[in-house]
Coordinates of N, CA and C in Angstrom, one line a residue:
M41 N 11.2 -24.2 4.1 CA 9.8 -24.3 3.8 C 9.7 -24.5 2.2
S42 N 8.9 -25.5 1.8 CA 8.7 -25.8 0.4 C 7.8 -24.7 -0.2
I43 N 7.9 -24.6 -1.6 CA 7.2 -23.6 -2.3 C 5.7 -23.7 -2.1
P44 N 5.1 -25.0 -2.2 CA 3.6 -25.1 -1.9 C 3.3 -24.6 -0.5
T45 N 4.1 -24.8 0.5 CA 3.8 -24.3 1.8 C 3.9 -22.8 1.9
Q46 N 5.0 -22.3 1.2 CA 5.1 -20.8 1.2 C 3.9 -20.2 0.5
T47 N 3.5 -20.8 -0.6 CA 2.3 -20.3 -1.4 C 1.1 -20.3 -0.5
S48 N 0.9 -21.3 0.3 CA -0.3 -21.3 1.2 C -0.2 -20.2 2.2
E49 N 1.0 -19.9 2.7 CA 1.2 -18.9 3.7 C 0.9 -17.5 3.1
I50 N 1.4 -17.3 1.8 CA 1.1 -16.1 1.2 C -0.4 -15.8 0.9
Q51 N -1.1 -16.9 0.5 CA -2.5 -16.8 0.3 C -3.2 -16.4 1.6
R52 N -2.7 -17.0 2.7 CA -3.3 -16.7 4.0 C -3.1 -15.3 4.4
I53 N -1.9 -14.8 4.2 CA -1.6 -13.3 4.5 C -2.5 -12.4 3.7
A54 N -2.6 -12.8 2.4 CA -3.4 -11.9 1.5 C -4.9 -11.9 1.9
Q55 N -5.4 -13.0 2.3 CA -6.8 -13.1 2.7 C -7.1 -12.5 4.1
S56 N -6.1 -12.5 4.9 CA -6.4 -12.0 6.3 C -6.3 -10.5 6.4
V57 N -7.2 -9.8 5.8 CA -7.2 -8.3 5.9 C -7.4 -8.0 7.4
P58 N -6.6 -7.1 8.0 CA -6.7 -6.8 9.4 C -8.1 -6.3 9.7
E59 N -8.6 -6.8 10.8 CA -10.0 -6.5 11.2 C -10.2 -5.0 11.4
A60 N -9.1 -4.3 11.9 CA -9.3 -2.8 12.1 C -9.5 -2.0 10.9
V61 N -9.1 -2.6 9.7 CA -9.3 -1.8 8.5 C -10.4 -2.3 7.6
Q62 N -11.0 -3.4 8.0 CA -12.1 -4.0 7.2 C -13.2 -3.0 6.8
P63 N -13.7 -2.2 7.8 CA -14.8 -1.3 7.4 C -14.4 -0.3 6.3
L64 N -13.1 0.0 6.1 CA -12.7 0.9 5.0 C -12.9 0.2 3.7
A65 N -13.0 -1.1 3.6 CA -13.2 -1.8 2.4 C -14.6 -1.5 1.8
H66 N -15.5 -1.1 2.7 CA -16.9 -0.9 2.3 C -17.3 0.6 2.4
S67 N -16.4 1.5 2.4 CA -16.7 2.9 2.5 C -15.6 3.7 1.8
N68 N -15.8 5.0 1.7 CA -14.8 5.8 1.1 C -14.2 6.7 2.2
D69 N -14.3 6.3 3.5 CA -13.9 7.1 4.6 C -12.3 7.1 4.6
A70 N -11.8 8.2 5.2 CA -10.3 8.3 5.3 C -9.8 7.4 6.4
P71 N -8.7 6.7 6.3 CA -8.2 5.9 7.3 C -7.5 6.8 8.4
T72 N -7.5 6.3 9.6 CA -6.7 7.0 10.7 C -5.2 6.6 10.5
E73 N -4.4 7.3 11.2 CA -2.9 7.0 11.2 C -2.7 5.6 11.6
R74 N -3.4 5.1 12.6 CA -3.3 3.8 13.1 C -3.7 2.8 12.0
Q75 N -4.8 3.0 11.3 CA -5.2 2.1 10.2 C -4.2 2.1 9.1
L76 N -3.7 3.3 8.8 CA -2.6 3.4 7.7 C -1.4 2.5 8.1
N77 N -1.0 2.6 9.3 CA 0.2 1.8 9.8 C -0.1 0.3 9.7
I78 N -1.3 0.0 10.1 CA -1.7 -1.4 10.0 C -1.7 -1.9 8.6
M79 N -2.2 -1.1 7.6 CA -2.2 -1.5 6.2 C -0.8 -1.6 5.7
Y80 N 0.1 -0.6 6.0 CA 1.5 -0.7 5.6 C 2.1 -2.0 6.1
T81 N 1.9 -2.3 7.3 CA 2.5 -3.6 7.9 C 2.0 -4.8 7.2
W82 N 0.7 -4.8 6.9 CA 0.0 -5.9 6.2 C 0.6 -6.1 4.8
K83 N 0.7 -5.0 4.1 CA 1.3 -5.1 2.7 C 2.7 -5.5 2.7
N84 N 3.5 -4.9 3.7 CA 4.9 -5.3 3.7 C 5.1 -6.8 4.0
S85 N 4.2 -7.3 4.9 CA 4.3 -8.8 5.2 C 4.0 -9.6 3.9
L86 N 3.0 -9.1 3.1 CA 2.6 -9.8 1.9 C 3.8 -9.7 0.9
D87 N 4.4 -8.5 0.7 CA 5.5 -8.4 -0.2 C 6.7 -9.2 0.2
A88 N 7.0 -9.2 1.5 CA 8.1 -10.0 2.0 C 7.9 -11.4 1.8
A89 N 6.7 -11.9 2.0 CA 6.4 -13.3 1.7 C 6.6 -13.7 0.3
L90 N 6.1 -12.8 -0.6 CA 6.3 -13.0 -2.0 C 7.8 -13.0 -2.4
A91 N 8.5 -12.1 -1.9 CA 9.9 -12.0 -2.2 C 10.8 -13.1 -1.7
S92 N 10.2 -13.9 -0.7 CA 11.0 -15.0 -0.2 C 10.9 -16.2 -1.1
L93 N 10.0 -16.2 -2.0 CA 9.9 -17.3 -2.9 C 11.1 -17.4 -3.9
P94 N 11.8 -18.5 -4.0 CA 13.0 -18.5 -4.9 C 12.7 -18.5 -6.3
D95 N 11.5 -18.9 -6.6 CA 11.0 -19.1 -8.0 C 10.3 -17.8 -8.5
A96 N 11.0 -17.1 -9.4 CA 10.4 -15.8 -9.9 C 9.1 -16.0 -10.6
A97 N 9.0 -17.1 -11.3 CA 7.8 -17.4 -12.1 C 6.6 -17.6 -11.1
T98 N 6.9 -18.2 -10.0 CA 5.8 -18.4 -9.0 C 5.4 -17.1 -8.3
Q99 N 6.4 -16.3 -8.1 CA 6.1 -14.9 -7.6 C 5.2 -14.2 -8.5
N100 N 5.5 -14.2 -9.8 CA 4.7 -13.4 -10.7 C 3.3 -14.0 -10.8
L101 N 3.2 -15.3 -10.8 CA 1.9 -16.0 -10.9 C 1.0 -15.6 -9.7
L102 N 1.6 -15.6 -8.5 CA 0.9 -15.3 -7.3 C 0.4 -13.8 -7.3
R103 N 1.3 -12.9 -7.8 CA 1.0 -11.5 -7.8 C -0.2 -11.3 -8.7
R104 N -0.4 -12.2 -9.7 CA -1.5 -12.0 -10.7 C -2.7 -12.8 -10.2
S105 N -2.6 -13.5 -9.1 CA -3.8 -14.3 -8.7 C -4.9 -13.4 -8.2
V106 N -6.1 -13.9 -8.4 CA -7.3 -13.1 -8.0 C -7.3 -12.6 -6.6
I107 N -6.9 -13.5 -5.7 CA -6.9 -13.1 -4.3 C -5.9 -12.0 -4.0
I108 N -4.7 -12.2 -4.4 CA -3.6 -11.3 -4.0 C -3.8 -10.0 -4.8
A109 N -4.2 -10.1 -6.1 CA -4.4 -8.8 -6.9 C -5.5 -8.0 -6.3
S110 N -6.6 -8.6 -5.9 CA -7.7 -7.9 -5.3 C -7.3 -7.2 -4.0
H111 N -6.6 -7.9 -3.2 CA -6.2 -7.3 -1.9 C -5.1 -6.3 -2.0
R112 N -4.3 -6.4 -3.0 CA -3.3 -5.3 -3.2 C -4.1 -4.0 -3.7
L113 N -5.1 -4.3 -4.5 CA -6.0 -3.2 -5.0 C -6.7 -2.5 -3.8
L114 N -7.1 -3.4 -2.8 CA -7.7 -2.8 -1.6 C -6.8 -1.9 -0.9
Y115 N -5.5 -2.4 -0.8 CA -4.5 -1.5 -0.1 C -4.4 -0.2 -0.8
R116 N -4.3 -0.2 -2.1 CA -4.1 1.1 -2.8 C -5.4 2.0 -2.7
S117 N -6.5 1.4 -2.6 CA -7.8 2.1 -2.4 C -7.8 2.8 -1.0
V118 N -7.6 1.9 0.0 CA -7.6 2.4 1.4 C -6.6 3.5 1.7
C119 N -5.4 3.3 1.1 CA -4.3 4.3 1.4 C -4.2 5.4 0.4
S120 N -5.2 5.5 -0.5 CA -5.2 6.5 -1.5 C -5.2 7.9 -0.9
A121 N -4.4 8.8 -1.5 CA -4.3 10.2 -1.0 C -5.6 10.9 -1.2
V122 N -6.4 10.4 -2.1 CA -7.7 11.1 -2.3 C -8.6 11.0 -1.1
R123 N -8.5 9.9 -0.4 CA -9.3 9.8 0.9 C -8.8 10.8 2.0
R124 N -7.6 11.3 1.8 CA -7.0 12.1 2.9 C -6.7 13.5 2.5
L125 N -7.4 14.0 1.5 CA -7.2 15.4 1.1 C -7.6 16.3 2.2
P126 N -6.9 17.4 2.4 CA -7.3 18.4 3.4 C -8.6 19.0 3.0
V127 N -9.4 19.5 4.0 CA -10.7 20.0 3.8 C -10.6 21.2 2.9
E128 N -9.6 22.1 3.0 CA -9.6 23.2 2.1 C -9.4 22.8 0.6
I129 N -8.7 21.8 0.4 CA -8.5 21.3 -1.0 C -9.8 20.7 -1.5
L130 N -10.5 19.9 -0.7 CA -11.7 19.4 -1.1 C -12.8 20.4 -1.4
Q131 N -12.8 21.5 -0.6 CA -13.8 22.6 -0.8 C -13.5 23.2 -2.2
A132 N -12.2 23.5 -2.5 CA -11.9 24.1 -3.8 C -12.3 23.2 -4.9
I133 N -12.0 21.8 -4.8 CA -12.4 20.9 -5.8 C -13.9 20.9 -6.0
F134 N -14.6 20.8 -4.9 CA -16.1 20.8 -4.9 C -16.7 22.0 -5.6
L135 N -16.1 23.2 -5.3 CA -16.6 24.4 -6.0 C -16.4 24.4 -7.5
E136 N -15.2 23.9 -7.9 CA -14.9 23.8 -9.3 C -15.8 22.7 -10.0
F137 N -16.1 21.6 -9.3 CA -17.0 20.6 -9.8 C -18.4 21.1 -10.0
V138 N -18.9 21.8 -9.0 CA -20.3 22.3 -9.1 C -20.4 23.3 -10.2
D139 N -19.4 24.2 -10.3 CA -19.4 25.2 -11.3 C -19.4 24.6 -12.7
A140 N -18.6 23.6 -12.9 CA -18.5 22.9 -14.2 C -19.7 22.1 -14.5
D141 N -20.3 21.5 -13.4 CA -21.5 20.6 -13.6 C -22.8 21.4 -13.7
S142 N -22.8 22.6 -13.3 CA -24.0 23.4 -13.4 C -24.2 23.9 -14.8
Q143 N -25.5 24.1 -15.2 CA -25.8 24.7 -16.5 C -25.7 26.2 -16.3
Q144 N -26.0 26.9 -17.3 CA -25.9 28.4 -17.3 C -26.6 29.0 -16.2
H145 N -27.7 28.4 -15.7 CA -28.5 29.0 -14.7 C -28.4 28.3 -13.4
G146 N -27.3 27.6 -13.1 CA -27.1 26.9 -11.8 C -27.5 25.4 -11.9
Y147 N -27.2 24.7 -10.8 CA -27.5 23.3 -10.8 C -29.0 23.0 -10.6
D148 N -29.4 21.9 -11.2 CA -30.8 21.5 -11.1 C -31.0 20.9 -9.7
V149 N -31.8 21.7 -8.9 CA -32.0 21.3 -7.5 C -32.8 20.0 -7.4
F150 N -33.5 19.6 -8.4 CA -34.3 18.4 -8.3 C -33.6 17.1 -8.8
N151 N -32.4 17.3 -9.4 CA -31.6 16.2 -9.9 C -30.4 15.9 -9.0
V152 N -30.5 14.9 -8.1 CA -29.5 14.7 -7.1 C -28.3 14.0 -7.7
N153 N -28.2 13.8 -9.0 CA -27.0 13.3 -9.7 C -26.1 14.4 -10.2
V154 N -26.5 15.6 -10.0 CA -25.7 16.8 -10.5 C -25.5 17.8 -9.3
G155 N -24.6 18.7 -9.6 CA -24.4 19.8 -8.6 C -23.7 19.2 -7.4
P156 N -24.0 19.8 -6.2 CA -23.4 19.3 -5.0 C -24.0 18.0 -4.4
W157 N -25.2 17.6 -4.9 CA -25.8 16.4 -4.4 C -25.0 15.1 -4.4
P158 N -24.4 14.7 -5.5 CA -23.6 13.5 -5.5 C -22.4 13.5 -4.6
L159 N -21.8 14.7 -4.4 CA -20.6 14.9 -3.5 C -20.8 14.4 -2.1
I160 N -22.0 14.7 -1.6 CA -22.3 14.4 -0.2 C -22.7 13.0 0.1
R161 N -22.7 12.2 -1.0 CA -22.9 10.7 -0.9 C -21.7 9.9 -0.9
V162 N -20.5 10.5 -1.1 CA -19.3 9.7 -1.3 C -18.8 9.1 0.0
S163 N -18.7 9.9 1.0 CA -18.1 9.5 2.3 C -18.6 10.4 3.4
R164 N -18.4 10.1 4.7 CA -18.7 10.9 5.8 C -18.0 12.2 5.7
L165 N -16.7 12.2 5.3 CA -15.9 13.4 5.3 C -16.4 14.3 4.1
W166 N -16.7 13.7 3.0 CA -17.1 14.5 1.9 C -18.5 15.1 2.2
R167 N -19.3 14.4 2.9 CA -20.6 14.9 3.3 C -20.5 16.1 4.2
A168 N -19.6 16.0 5.2 CA -19.3 17.1 6.1 C -18.8 18.3 5.4
V169 N -17.9 18.1 4.5 CA -17.3 19.2 3.7 C -18.3 19.8 2.8
G170 N -19.1 19.0 2.2 CA -20.2 19.6 1.3 C -21.2 20.4 2.0
L171 N -21.6 19.9 3.2 CA -22.7 20.6 4.0 C -22.1 21.8 4.7
G172 N -20.8 21.8 4.8 CA -20.1 22.9 5.5 C -19.6 24.0 4.5
C173 N -20.0 23.9 3.3 CA -19.6 24.8 2.3 C -20.9 25.4 1.6
P174 N -21.5 26.4 2.2 CA -22.8 26.9 1.7 C -22.8 27.4 0.3
E175 N -21.7 28.0 -0.1 CA -21.6 28.5 -1.5 C -21.9 27.5 -2.6
L176 N -21.7 26.2 -2.2 CA -21.9 25.1 -3.2 C -23.4 25.1 -3.6
W177 N -24.3 25.5 -2.7 CA -25.7 25.3 -2.8 C -26.5 26.6 -3.3
A178 N -25.8 27.7 -3.5 CA -26.5 28.9 -3.6 C -26.9 29.3 -5.0
N179 N -26.4 28.6 -6.0 CA -26.8 28.9 -7.4 C -27.8 27.9 -7.9
I180 N -29.1 28.2 -7.8 CA -30.1 27.1 -7.9 C -31.0 27.3 -9.1
S181 N -31.2 26.2 -9.8 CA -32.1 26.2 -10.9 C -33.3 25.4 -10.5
V182 N -34.5 26.0 -10.5 CA -35.7 25.3 -10.1 C -36.6 25.3 -11.4
H183 N -36.7 24.1 -11.9 CA -37.6 23.9 -13.1 C -38.2 22.5 -13.2
R184 N -39.1 22.3 -14.1 CA -39.9 21.1 -14.1 C -39.0 19.8 -14.1
Q185 N -39.3 18.9 -13.3 CA -38.6 17.7 -13.2 C -39.6 16.5 -13.0
T186 N -39.7 15.7 -14.0 CA -40.7 14.6 -13.9 C -40.2 13.3 -13.5
S187 N -38.8 13.1 -13.4 CA -38.3 11.8 -13.2 C -37.9 11.5 -11.7
W188 N -38.0 12.6 -10.9 CA -37.5 12.3 -9.5 C -38.2 11.2 -8.8
A189 N -39.5 11.1 -9.0 CA -40.3 10.1 -8.3 C -40.0 8.6 -8.7
R190 N -39.3 8.5 -9.8 CA -38.9 7.1 -10.2 C -37.6 6.6 -9.7
R191 N -36.9 7.5 -9.0 CA -35.5 7.1 -8.6 C -35.6 6.3 -7.3
K192 N -34.6 5.5 -7.0 CA -34.6 4.4 -6.0 C -34.0 4.8 -4.7
R193 N -32.9 5.5 -4.7 CA -32.2 5.8 -3.4 C -33.0 6.6 -2.5
P194 N -32.8 6.5 -1.2 CA -33.6 7.3 -0.3 C -33.6 8.8 -0.5
L195 N -32.5 9.4 -0.8 CA -32.4 10.8 -1.0 C -33.2 11.2 -2.3
L196 N -33.1 10.3 -3.3 CA -33.8 10.5 -4.6 C -35.3 10.4 -4.5
M197 N -35.8 9.8 -3.5 CA -37.2 9.6 -3.4 C -37.9 10.8 -2.8
R198 N -37.2 11.8 -2.3 CA -37.8 12.9 -1.7 C -38.4 13.8 -2.8
G199 N -39.5 14.5 -2.4 CA -40.2 15.3 -3.3 C -39.5 16.6 -3.6
P200 N -40.0 17.3 -4.7 CA -39.3 18.5 -5.1 C -39.2 19.6 -4.0
I201 N -40.3 19.8 -3.2 CA -40.3 20.8 -2.2 C -39.3 20.5 -1.1
T202 N -39.2 19.2 -0.8 CA -38.2 18.8 0.2 C -36.8 19.0 -0.2
L203 N -36.5 18.7 -1.5 CA -35.1 18.9 -2.0 C -34.8 20.4 -2.1
L204 N -35.8 21.2 -2.5 CA -35.5 22.7 -2.5 C -35.2 23.2 -1.1
R205 N -36.0 22.8 -0.2 CA -35.8 23.3 1.2 C -34.5 22.8 1.8
M206 N -34.1 21.6 1.4 CA -32.8 21.1 1.9 C -31.6 22.0 1.3
A207 N -31.7 22.2 0.0 CA -30.7 23.0 -0.7 C -30.6 24.4 -0.1
L208 N -31.8 25.0 0.1 CA -31.8 26.4 0.7 C -31.2 26.4 2.1
A209 N -31.5 25.3 2.9 CA -30.9 25.3 4.2 C -29.4 25.1 4.1
H210 N -29.0 24.3 3.2 CA -27.5 24.0 3.1 C -26.8 25.3 2.6
S211 N -27.5 26.2 2.0 CA -26.8 27.4 1.4 C -26.6 28.4 2.6
G212 N -27.0 28.2 3.8 CA -26.7 29.0 4.9 C -27.3 30.4 4.7
Q213 N -26.4 31.4 4.9 CA -26.8 32.8 4.7 C -26.1 33.4 3.4
R214 N -25.7 32.5 2.5 CA -25.1 33.0 1.3 C -26.2 33.7 0.4
D215 N -25.7 34.6 -0.5 CA -26.5 35.2 -1.5 C -27.0 34.1 -2.4
L216 N -28.3 34.3 -2.8 CA -28.9 33.3 -3.7 C -29.0 33.8 -5.1
Y217 N -28.7 32.9 -6.1 CA -28.9 33.1 -7.5 C -29.9 32.1 -8.0
I218 N -31.1 32.5 -8.4 CA -32.2 31.6 -8.6 C -32.7 31.7 -10.1
Y219 N -32.9 30.5 -10.7 CA -33.5 30.4 -12.0 C -34.8 29.6 -11.8
F220 N -35.9 30.2 -12.0 CA -37.2 29.6 -11.7 C -38.0 29.5 -13.0
M221 N -38.3 28.3 -13.5 CA -38.9 28.2 -14.8 C -39.8 27.0 -14.9
D222 N -41.0 27.2 -15.4 CA -41.9 26.1 -15.8 C -41.9 24.9 -14.8
V223 N -42.4 25.1 -13.6 CA -42.4 24.1 -12.6 C -43.7 23.4 -12.4
G224 N -44.7 23.7 -13.3 CA -45.9 23.0 -13.3 C -46.8 23.3 -12.1
S225 N -47.5 22.3 -11.6 CA -48.5 22.5 -10.5 C -47.8 22.8 -9.2
D226 N -46.5 22.6 -9.1 CA -45.8 22.9 -7.8 C -45.4 24.3 -7.7
A227 N -45.7 25.1 -8.7 CA -45.1 26.5 -8.7 C -45.3 27.3 -7.5
S228 N -46.6 27.4 -7.0 CA -46.8 28.2 -5.9 C -46.2 27.7 -4.6
T229 N -46.1 26.4 -4.4 CA -45.5 25.9 -3.2 C -44.0 26.1 -3.2
L230 N -43.4 25.9 -4.4 CA -41.9 26.1 -4.5 C -41.6 27.6 -4.4
L231 N -42.4 28.4 -4.9 CA -42.2 29.9 -4.9 C -42.2 30.4 -3.4
R232 N -43.2 29.8 -2.7 CA -43.3 30.2 -1.3 C -42.0 29.9 -0.5
A233 N -41.5 28.7 -0.8 CA -40.2 28.3 -0.1 C -39.1 29.3 -0.5
L234 N -39.1 29.7 -1.7 CA -38.0 30.7 -2.1 C -38.2 32.0 -1.5
V235 N -39.5 32.5 -1.4 CA -39.8 33.8 -0.8 C -39.3 33.9 0.6
E236 N -39.4 32.7 1.4 CA -38.9 32.7 2.7 C -37.4 33.2 2.8
H237 N -36.7 33.1 1.7 CA -35.3 33.5 1.7 C -35.1 34.7 0.8
S238 N -36.1 35.5 0.6 CA -36.0 36.6 -0.4 C -35.0 37.6 0.1
N239 N -34.7 37.7 1.4 CA -33.7 38.6 1.8 C -32.3 38.3 1.3
R240 N -32.1 37.1 0.8 CA -30.8 36.7 0.3 C -30.8 36.7 -1.2
W241 N -31.9 37.0 -1.9 CA -31.9 37.0 -3.4 C -30.9 38.0 -3.9
T242 N -30.1 37.6 -4.8 CA -29.1 38.6 -5.4 C -29.5 38.8 -6.9
S243 N -29.8 37.7 -7.5 CA -30.3 37.8 -8.9 C -31.1 36.6 -9.2
G244 N -31.9 36.7 -10.3 CA -32.8 35.5 -10.6 C -33.6 35.8 -11.9
V245 N -34.1 34.7 -12.4 CA -34.9 34.7 -13.6 C -36.1 33.9 -13.2
A246 N -37.3 34.4 -13.5 CA -38.6 33.7 -13.2 C -39.4 33.6 -14.5
Y247 N -39.9 32.4 -14.8 CA -40.7 32.3 -16.0 C -41.7 31.1 -15.7
H248 N -43.0 31.4 -16.0 CA -44.0 30.4 -15.8 C -45.1 30.6 -16.7
D249 N -45.6 29.5 -17.4 CA -46.8 29.6 -18.3 C -48.0 29.9 -17.4

């Protein structure tokens, strides 16, 4: 087989991402064992085809080509250990993240780019882990937020009372630590939502002009 013919075959292998794993290219979901095996076989075929070229310069050129480089990157992404971390490890990481991301008085419940909110948007597994870990949601800061209405994503378009009720629901039966300050005209509505869970209040600070 001539080098041009071999090169075309290598490009074909690189471009033919197995159908069974294509959905993983558009998500952060963990691959199944079957999908991992398919990816290993696909990458091994690509590497073997590259190694079969007698010209080392051509091998290196192909490895750096946009098509092959991007698909090798896809392989590393799909097979990444981060996608397959055990639930217990993810929970521990999430708790550390929320603790570090929170201010002194807890995470801003109206800002879905901080605290536990962004974690549940990464993948179906991360969402399940985040929603199944109520302590992530129990240290809540409720204060004035004027920018939520300008955000674009569906979750970000929800009003403050909806976000607060969601966070309270996600906290399950955990003790609540609440910082309530300067929430403007929504104060009474938000406070009523918190009072519904007053049996779980452990500590809190309330301030309102």
